[in-house]
């Protein structure tokens, strides 16, 4: 074992053992530069060889970050013999990403599934170890895909280990994976390590000074003393300097390289400037530079690098030290040599990059090559790579107008890759140059989108509105979509801006002459906000139907997919459960068809919201979990809306409180915005379930004040129930008047049922009973099982208070059964309490057989029960087929069945 690393070695070896037993796992080894991450990975490599694992490696290289999927290529290229086993869409996506096939830009969803499939297949026989060192320097596309795979391996006999340097922004994508932090060695181990590497006896005081100065830093202990002049060792170091040890080790490497012959130094610089590690390319570049063939020997003898099947540096700090120590002229000369010998046909992007690094000033020819490289990178889905190429192209462009145009394109690509702060800097460059009217409008649009992404800036709707006006004469369709962006942003942020944006839309004569679903949605939403609910609802329903029925191949339909989620929210706003379900399902199908992981996470989250409102809490919880899992797989922030609503209906007070506090603490959520209103809605539902009516009223009041119709409409019924029970008939009457107006305009079973149920709460005697019965009739005709169950509960409570105990038992028993079945435990407890007050004991809830299954097992069971294969289920749930088979074995055992056929006949609640 490594000196001082017994526990760490056991941890990584345990990972191998578990993988060998069919329990895959991933681990992120974190630590400062030189602390021993690479040594631990090499130890794991050796142990895996002894266990006959297949081993694939990848190393992040700082100069390689602009080449999309370069790191993934290192891992997957040796596995491509398994490519035919994958579904064709995954084969195509991975082929395009790795530059082996032509096609449109693949989404990382499909690339990730393909990589997961390859890894799973490769591990079939002896197991697979994937080692990725310096993962913080992987190109972003590779990092996201490999992190996705690491989060989805299950029963595949795979171990994935990433070495990550602390403090590097590129490492954030691995956040959430199991971690093994590496610390510096204890003094005892440090002394042993020092004694093992210093060839001569050390004076005790000298040894202790070295130990004090290096503070257990392994690389410093190995490198500094062994290459320090004996006279200096004899006298000890000066005063202990405990800062920047990695920088001082780097200085040591730099000093060592400076002691080499000049041609050896030039060869080292060529190797440091070339991230591929291709010895043939290095040989050609050396020959081009007039460097003798035997110049490598002194550098190899000094232990700085070695040339074998690959060019390998002793440590990444050696490469960094050699490159940064060279002067600008020497670095440009090295890149020029590499550009000259790089094949422009097979490696045009690397050639363009080297040429750009070799250019001291501006050069339109090189800038044009970089622009073409950016187009190729974007076509492969490498937005970060496209941004890097365009950023350098901008710097090399001599013409101010062309420079501004490239800066604008670079800003868009960089923002798409997630580097919004860099995008803002590029926008400043673009703004300084001459831009035409359309370019300025696009600049304003991008600035607003970045501001909305970063901070939910209150000025974003106005910025988008301004961009829409400027864009109208150049691209009316894009202008209308930008206007709809402005309206949506205003609805999310809250405040009076939505009225201004809507009024501007209604005043736009061009909207009257177009019939695209997007345009109709903008006009109808604006009309509903300005002219009132009654006048707007018919227009809005027609617009939503046009979105729902749009044909993607219709020339008037492009872009409609981007608005399915907004349309679904609007359907909730007009309390049309049928349209809400259809649009939510279409949104999920669209996201899957597009292969957009972030879009799919959002679509699943919203669909889960709809299911929760309908009382399908089990399915909603599963879907919310899948949404969170996808976000975690891509390193994104998970959306918790559905989890919050499901928890509220289930009566999970701790979760609702925790998620509400997270929402309120986030400065990006305005007090009157949609995020806060949604958290308040969940609080109101929970408080009504628990009988905490004053709290429910306060929360529901916040929800009803929200300008977003989807929230204010569902909040009204909660407010009326809370206010009547809290003894505030005035507030209840005001909310009922608004709900009645909306119900009359909507004329849906959902709307009419909520209105009748709410009105019954404000009445007494026979009129109340008429309304309760009407509410039950309407709500049972809708998809809203949970709301219908609550109508039975309220009616049963009213009957008990009227002294009609027998009838009350019937209604309360029905409510208790429905609420228990869907998992609305707090409401069910309220029904049980009322039943006991009638002298009836509620029937004990029997646990269904499927209650033994985990949420993921239940998802697998439902998919398999439809006849789907393990590979198809894996693609749906982002798991490998082997993991699906492992889940099936557990499902069969828990349900007492033996086959897929029996599973199809099993009642999966």
PDB file of N, CA and C in Angstrom, residues 110-167:
ATOM      1  N   UNK A 110     -28.505  11.514 -25.272  1.00  0.00           N
ATOM      2  CA  UNK A 110     -28.272  10.318 -26.068  1.00  0.00           C
ATOM      3  C   UNK A 110     -26.806   9.892 -26.030  1.00  0.00           C
ATOM      4  N   UNK A 111     -25.906  10.871 -26.046  1.00  0.00           N
ATOM      5  CA  UNK A 111     -24.487  10.533 -25.946  1.00  0.00           C
ATOM      6  C   UNK A 111     -24.213   9.830 -24.616  1.00  0.00           C
ATOM      7  N   UNK A 112     -24.808  10.356 -23.547  1.00  0.00           N
ATOM      8  CA  UNK A 112     -24.635   9.752 -22.232  1.00  0.00           C
ATOM      9  C   UNK A 112     -25.187   8.338 -22.168  1.00  0.00           C
ATOM     10  N   UNK A 113     -26.377   8.121 -22.752  1.00  0.00           N
ATOM     11  CA  UNK A 113     -26.954   6.778 -22.766  1.00  0.00           C
ATOM     12  C   UNK A 113     -26.073   5.825 -23.567  1.00  0.00           C
ATOM     13  N   UNK A 114     -25.519   6.332 -24.693  1.00  0.00           N
ATOM     14  CA  UNK A 114     -24.645   5.494 -25.506  1.00  0.00           C
ATOM     15  C   UNK A 114     -23.383   5.120 -24.727  1.00  0.00           C
ATOM     16  N   UNK A 115     -22.780   6.101 -24.068  1.00  0.00           N
ATOM     17  CA  UNK A 115     -21.585   5.819 -23.271  1.00  0.00           C
ATOM     18  C   UNK A 115     -21.897   4.843 -22.146  1.00  0.00           C
ATOM     19  N   UNK A 116     -23.059   5.016 -21.512  1.00  0.00           N
ATOM     20  CA  UNK A 116     -23.477   4.086 -20.461  1.00  0.00           C
ATOM     21  C   UNK A 116     -23.613   2.679 -21.018  1.00  0.00           C
ATOM     22  N   UNK A 117     -24.190   2.582 -22.219  1.00  0.00           N
ATOM     23  CA  UNK A 117     -24.343   1.269 -22.845  1.00  0.00           C
ATOM     24  C   UNK A 117     -23.005   0.621 -23.154  1.00  0.00           C
ATOM     25  N   UNK A 118     -22.063   1.392 -23.698  1.00  0.00           N
ATOM     26  CA  UNK A 118     -20.739   0.851 -24.000  1.00  0.00           C
ATOM     27  C   UNK A 118     -20.046   0.360 -22.736  1.00  0.00           C
ATOM     28  N   UNK A 119     -20.089   1.177 -21.696  1.00  0.00           N
ATOM     29  CA  UNK A 119     -19.442   0.821 -20.436  1.00  0.00           C
ATOM     30  C   UNK A 119     -20.061  -0.459 -19.869  1.00  0.00           C
ATOM     31  N   UNK A 120     -21.371  -0.546 -19.939  1.00  0.00           N
ATOM     32  CA  UNK A 120     -22.074  -1.719 -19.409  1.00  0.00           C
ATOM     33  C   UNK A 120     -21.685  -2.981 -20.169  1.00  0.00           C
ATOM     34  N   UNK A 121     -21.659  -2.883 -21.495  1.00  0.00           N
ATOM     35  CA  UNK A 121     -21.302  -4.042 -22.303  1.00  0.00           C
ATOM     36  C   UNK A 121     -19.849  -4.454 -22.075  1.00  0.00           C
ATOM     37  N   UNK A 122     -18.946  -3.475 -21.986  1.00  0.00           N
ATOM     38  CA  UNK A 122     -17.519  -3.775 -21.811  1.00  0.00           C
ATOM     39  C   UNK A 122     -17.242  -4.446 -20.475  1.00  0.00           C
ATOM     40  N   UNK A 123     -18.102  -4.186 -19.484  1.00  0.00           N
ATOM     41  CA  UNK A 123     -17.899  -4.745 -18.143  1.00  0.00           C
ATOM     42  C   UNK A 123     -18.465  -6.150 -18.009  1.00  0.00           C
ATOM     43  N   UNK A 124     -19.077  -6.659 -19.073  1.00  0.00           N
ATOM     44  CA  UNK A 124     -19.839  -7.899 -18.988  1.00  0.00           C
ATOM     45  C   UNK A 124     -18.997  -9.076 -18.487  1.00  0.00           C
ATOM     46  N   UNK A 125     -17.783  -9.204 -18.975  1.00  0.00           N
ATOM     47  CA  UNK A 125     -17.012 -10.414 -18.659  1.00  0.00           C
ATOM     48  C   UNK A 125     -16.220 -10.292 -17.367  1.00  0.00           C
ATOM     49  N   UNK A 126     -15.228  -9.399 -17.344  1.00  0.00           N
ATOM     50  CA  UNK A 126     -14.336  -9.333 -16.178  1.00  0.00           C
ATOM     51  C   UNK A 126     -14.491  -8.077 -15.330  1.00  0.00           C
ATOM     52  N   UNK A 127     -15.415  -7.217 -15.678  1.00  0.00           N
ATOM     53  CA  UNK A 127     -15.545  -5.948 -14.974  1.00  0.00           C
ATOM     54  C   UNK A 127     -14.713  -4.868 -15.653  1.00  0.00           C
ATOM     55  N   UNK A 128     -15.050  -3.638 -15.375  1.00  0.00           N
ATOM     56  CA  UNK A 128     -14.393  -2.504 -16.039  1.00  0.00           C
ATOM     57  C   UNK A 128     -14.048  -1.435 -15.009  1.00  0.00           C
ATOM     58  N   UNK A 129     -12.813  -0.958 -15.073  1.00  0.00           N
ATOM     59  CA  UNK A 129     -12.390   0.181 -14.259  1.00  0.00           C
ATOM     60  C   UNK A 129     -12.120   1.351 -15.197  1.00  0.00           C
ATOM     61  N   UNK A 130     -12.805   2.471 -14.970  1.00  0.00           N
ATOM     62  CA  UNK A 130     -12.566   3.706 -15.712  1.00  0.00           C
ATOM     63  C   UNK A 130     -11.854   4.675 -14.786  1.00  0.00           C
ATOM     64  N   UNK A 131     -10.645   5.041 -15.149  1.00  0.00           N
ATOM     65  CA  UNK A 131      -9.847   5.978 -14.367  1.00  0.00           C
ATOM     66  C   UNK A 131      -9.708   7.278 -15.136  1.00  0.00           C
ATOM     67  N   UNK A 132     -10.116   8.373 -14.519  1.00  0.00           N
ATOM     68  CA  UNK A 132     -10.012   9.686 -15.150  1.00  0.00           C
ATOM     69  C   UNK A 132      -9.228  10.593 -14.220  1.00  0.00           C
ATOM     70  N   UNK A 133      -7.996  10.924 -14.615  1.00  0.00           N
ATOM     71  CA  UNK A 133      -7.160  11.777 -13.795  1.00  0.00           C
ATOM     72  C   UNK A 133      -7.255  13.220 -14.291  1.00  0.00           C
ATOM     73  N   UNK A 134      -7.019  14.154 -13.373  1.00  0.00           N
ATOM     74  CA  UNK A 134      -7.153  15.581 -13.696  1.00  0.00           C
ATOM     75  C   UNK A 134      -8.485  15.867 -14.386  1.00  0.00           C
ATOM     76  N   UNK A 135      -9.548  15.312 -13.806  1.00  0.00           N
ATOM     77  CA  UNK A 135     -10.874  15.443 -14.417  1.00  0.00           C
ATOM     78  C   UNK A 135     -11.349  16.885 -14.455  1.00  0.00           C
ATOM     79  N   UNK A 136     -10.759  17.753 -13.631  1.00  0.00           N
ATOM     80  CA  UNK A 136     -11.165  19.166 -13.660  1.00  0.00           C
ATOM     81  C   UNK A 136     -10.813  19.818 -14.981  1.00  0.00           C
ATOM     82  N   UNK A 137      -9.917  19.185 -15.768  1.00  0.00           N
ATOM     83  CA  UNK A 137      -9.505  19.750 -17.050  1.00  0.00           C
ATOM     84  C   UNK A 137     -10.114  19.018 -18.237  1.00  0.00           C
ATOM     85  N   UNK A 138     -11.080  18.149 -17.996  1.00  0.00           N
ATOM     86  CA  UNK A 138     -11.818  17.563 -19.112  1.00  0.00           C
ATOM     87  C   UNK A 138     -12.581  18.655 -19.844  1.00  0.00           C
ATOM     88  N   UNK A 139     -12.778  18.462 -21.139  1.00  0.00           N
ATOM     89  CA  UNK A 139     -13.669  19.390 -21.835  1.00  0.00           C
ATOM     90  C   UNK A 139     -15.070  19.232 -21.254  1.00  0.00           C
ATOM     91  N   UNK A 140     -15.857  20.319 -21.199  1.00  0.00           N
ATOM     92  CA  UNK A 140     -17.153  20.263 -20.511  1.00  0.00           C
ATOM     93  C   UNK A 140     -18.089  19.182 -21.030  1.00  0.00           C
ATOM     94  N   UNK A 141     -18.095  18.945 -22.355  1.00  0.00           N
ATOM     95  CA  UNK A 141     -18.991  17.923 -22.895  1.00  0.00           C
ATOM     96  C   UNK A 141     -18.633  16.551 -22.344  1.00  0.00           C
ATOM     97  N   UNK A 142     -17.346  16.220 -22.327  1.00  0.00           N
ATOM     98  CA  UNK A 142     -16.916  14.922 -21.793  1.00  0.00           C
ATOM     99  C   UNK A 142     -17.209  14.813 -20.301  1.00  0.00           C
ATOM    100  N   UNK A 143     -16.935  15.882 -19.565  1.00  0.00           N
ATOM    101  CA  UNK A 143     -17.150  15.858 -18.119  1.00  0.00           C
ATOM    102  C   UNK A 143     -18.613  15.579 -17.800  1.00  0.00           C
ATOM    103  N   UNK A 144     -19.529  16.239 -18.509  1.00  0.00           N
ATOM    104  CA  UNK A 144     -20.955  16.037 -18.234  1.00  0.00           C
ATOM    105  C   UNK A 144     -21.377  14.610 -18.548  1.00  0.00           C
ATOM    106  N   UNK A 145     -20.906  14.079 -19.684  1.00  0.00           N
ATOM    107  CA  UNK A 145     -21.300  12.723 -20.062  1.00  0.00           C
ATOM    108  C   UNK A 145     -20.731  11.700 -19.087  1.00  0.00           C
ATOM    109  N   UNK A 146     -19.456  11.822 -18.735  1.00  0.00           N
ATOM    110  CA  UNK A 146     -18.860  10.861 -17.811  1.00  0.00           C
ATOM    111  C   UNK A 146     -19.484  10.950 -16.418  1.00  0.00           C
ATOM    112  N   UNK A 147     -19.833  12.167 -15.980  1.00  0.00           N
ATOM    113  CA  UNK A 147     -20.528  12.306 -14.695  1.00  0.00           C
ATOM    114  C   UNK A 147     -21.913  11.673 -14.763  1.00  0.00           C
ATOM    115  N   UNK A 148     -22.587  11.833 -15.908  1.00  0.00           N
ATOM    116  CA  UNK A 148     -23.895  11.206 -16.118  1.00  0.00           C
ATOM    117  C   UNK A 148     -23.764   9.691 -15.985  1.00  0.00           C
ATOM    118  N   UNK A 149     -22.772   9.106 -16.667  1.00  0.00           N
ATOM    119  CA  UNK A 149     -22.577   7.655 -16.612  1.00  0.00           C
ATOM    120  C   UNK A 149     -22.277   7.218 -15.178  1.00  0.00           C
ATOM    121  N   UNK A 150     -21.434   7.981 -14.482  1.00  0.00           N
ATOM    122  CA  UNK A 150     -21.066   7.618 -13.112  1.00  0.00           C
ATOM    123  C   UNK A 150     -22.272   7.590 -12.193  1.00  0.00           C
ATOM    124  N   UNK A 151     -23.240   8.433 -12.468  1.00  0.00           N
ATOM    125  CA  UNK A 151     -24.433   8.481 -11.608  1.00  0.00           C
ATOM    126  C   UNK A 151     -25.460   7.419 -11.973  1.00  0.00           C
ATOM    127  N   UNK A 152     -25.310   6.789 -13.148  1.00  0.00           N
ATOM    128  CA  UNK A 152     -26.343   5.854 -13.588  1.00  0.00           C
ATOM    129  C   UNK A 152     -25.893   4.395 -13.592  1.00  0.00           C
ATOM    130  N   UNK A 153     -24.599   4.127 -13.376  1.00  0.00           N
ATOM    131  CA  UNK A 153     -24.173   2.732 -13.298  1.00  0.00           C
ATOM    132  C   UNK A 153     -24.806   2.093 -12.071  1.00  0.00           C
ATOM    133  N   UNK A 154     -25.166   0.829 -12.222  1.00  0.00           N
ATOM    134  CA  UNK A 154     -25.844   0.167 -11.109  1.00  0.00           C
ATOM    135  C   UNK A 154     -25.300  -1.231 -10.887  1.00  0.00           C
ATOM    136  N   UNK A 155     -25.821  -2.186 -11.657  1.00  0.00           N
ATOM    137  CA  UNK A 155     -25.411  -3.585 -11.492  1.00  0.00           C
ATOM    138  C   UNK A 155     -24.531  -4.006 -12.661  1.00  0.00           C
ATOM    139  N   UNK A 156     -23.581  -3.178 -13.028  1.00  0.00           N
ATOM    140  CA  UNK A 156     -22.843  -3.373 -14.270  1.00  0.00           C
ATOM    141  C   UNK A 156     -21.393  -3.807 -14.093  1.00  0.00           C
ATOM    142  N   UNK A 157     -20.936  -4.065 -12.876  1.00  0.00           N
ATOM    143  CA  UNK A 157     -19.554  -4.453 -12.606  1.00  0.00           C
ATOM    144  C   UNK A 157     -18.579  -3.384 -13.093  1.00  0.00           C
ATOM    145  N   UNK A 158     -18.946  -2.140 -12.822  1.00  0.00           N
ATOM    146  CA  UNK A 158     -18.145  -1.002 -13.259  1.00  0.00           C
ATOM    147  C   UNK A 158     -17.694  -0.202 -12.048  1.00  0.00           C
ATOM    148  N   UNK A 159     -16.438   0.211 -12.060  1.00  0.00           N
ATOM    149  CA  UNK A 159     -15.926   1.176 -11.082  1.00  0.00           C
ATOM    150  C   UNK A 159     -15.406   2.375 -11.858  1.00  0.00           C
ATOM    151  N   UNK A 160     -15.824   3.562 -11.454  1.00  0.00           N
ATOM    152  CA  UNK A 160     -15.361   4.793 -12.098  1.00  0.00           C
ATOM    153  C   UNK A 160     -14.727   5.673 -11.032  1.00  0.00           C
ATOM    154  N   UNK A 161     -13.512   6.116 -11.280  1.00  0.00           N
ATOM    155  CA  UNK A 161     -12.794   6.935 -10.300  1.00  0.00           C
ATOM    156  C   UNK A 161     -12.251   8.167 -11.016  1.00  0.00           C
ATOM    157  N   UNK A 162     -12.525   9.323 -10.424  1.00  0.00           N
ATOM    158  CA  UNK A 162     -12.087  10.593 -10.984  1.00  0.00           C
ATOM    159  C   UNK A 162     -11.104  11.261 -10.026  1.00  0.00           C
ATOM    160  N   UNK A 163      -9.963  11.643 -10.529  1.00  0.00           N
ATOM    161  CA  UNK A 163      -9.045  12.457  -9.759  1.00  0.00           C
ATOM    162  C   UNK A 163      -9.307  13.918 -10.055  1.00  0.00           C
ATOM    163  N   UNK A 164      -9.598  14.705  -9.025  1.00  0.00           N
ATOM    164  CA  UNK A 164     -10.025  16.094  -9.227  1.00  0.00           C
ATOM    165  C   UNK A 164      -9.225  17.007  -8.312  1.00  0.00           C
ATOM    166  N   UNK A 165      -8.695  18.081  -8.884  1.00  0.00           N
ATOM    167  CA  UNK A 165      -7.935  19.054  -8.102  1.00  0.00           C
ATOM    168  C   UNK A 165      -8.884  20.035  -7.431  1.00  0.00           C
ATOM    169  N   UNK A 166      -8.643  20.302  -6.178  1.00  0.00           N
ATOM    170  CA  UNK A 166      -9.467  21.261  -5.431  1.00  0.00           C
ATOM    171  C   UNK A 166      -9.371  22.650  -6.045  1.00  0.00           C
ATOM    172  N   UNK A 167     -10.488  23.387  -5.947  1.00  0.00           N
ATOM    173  CA  UNK A 167     -10.484  24.800  -6.314  1.00  0.00           C
ATOM    174  C   UNK A 167     -10.608  25.084  -7.780  1.00  0.00           C
TER     175      UNK A 167
END
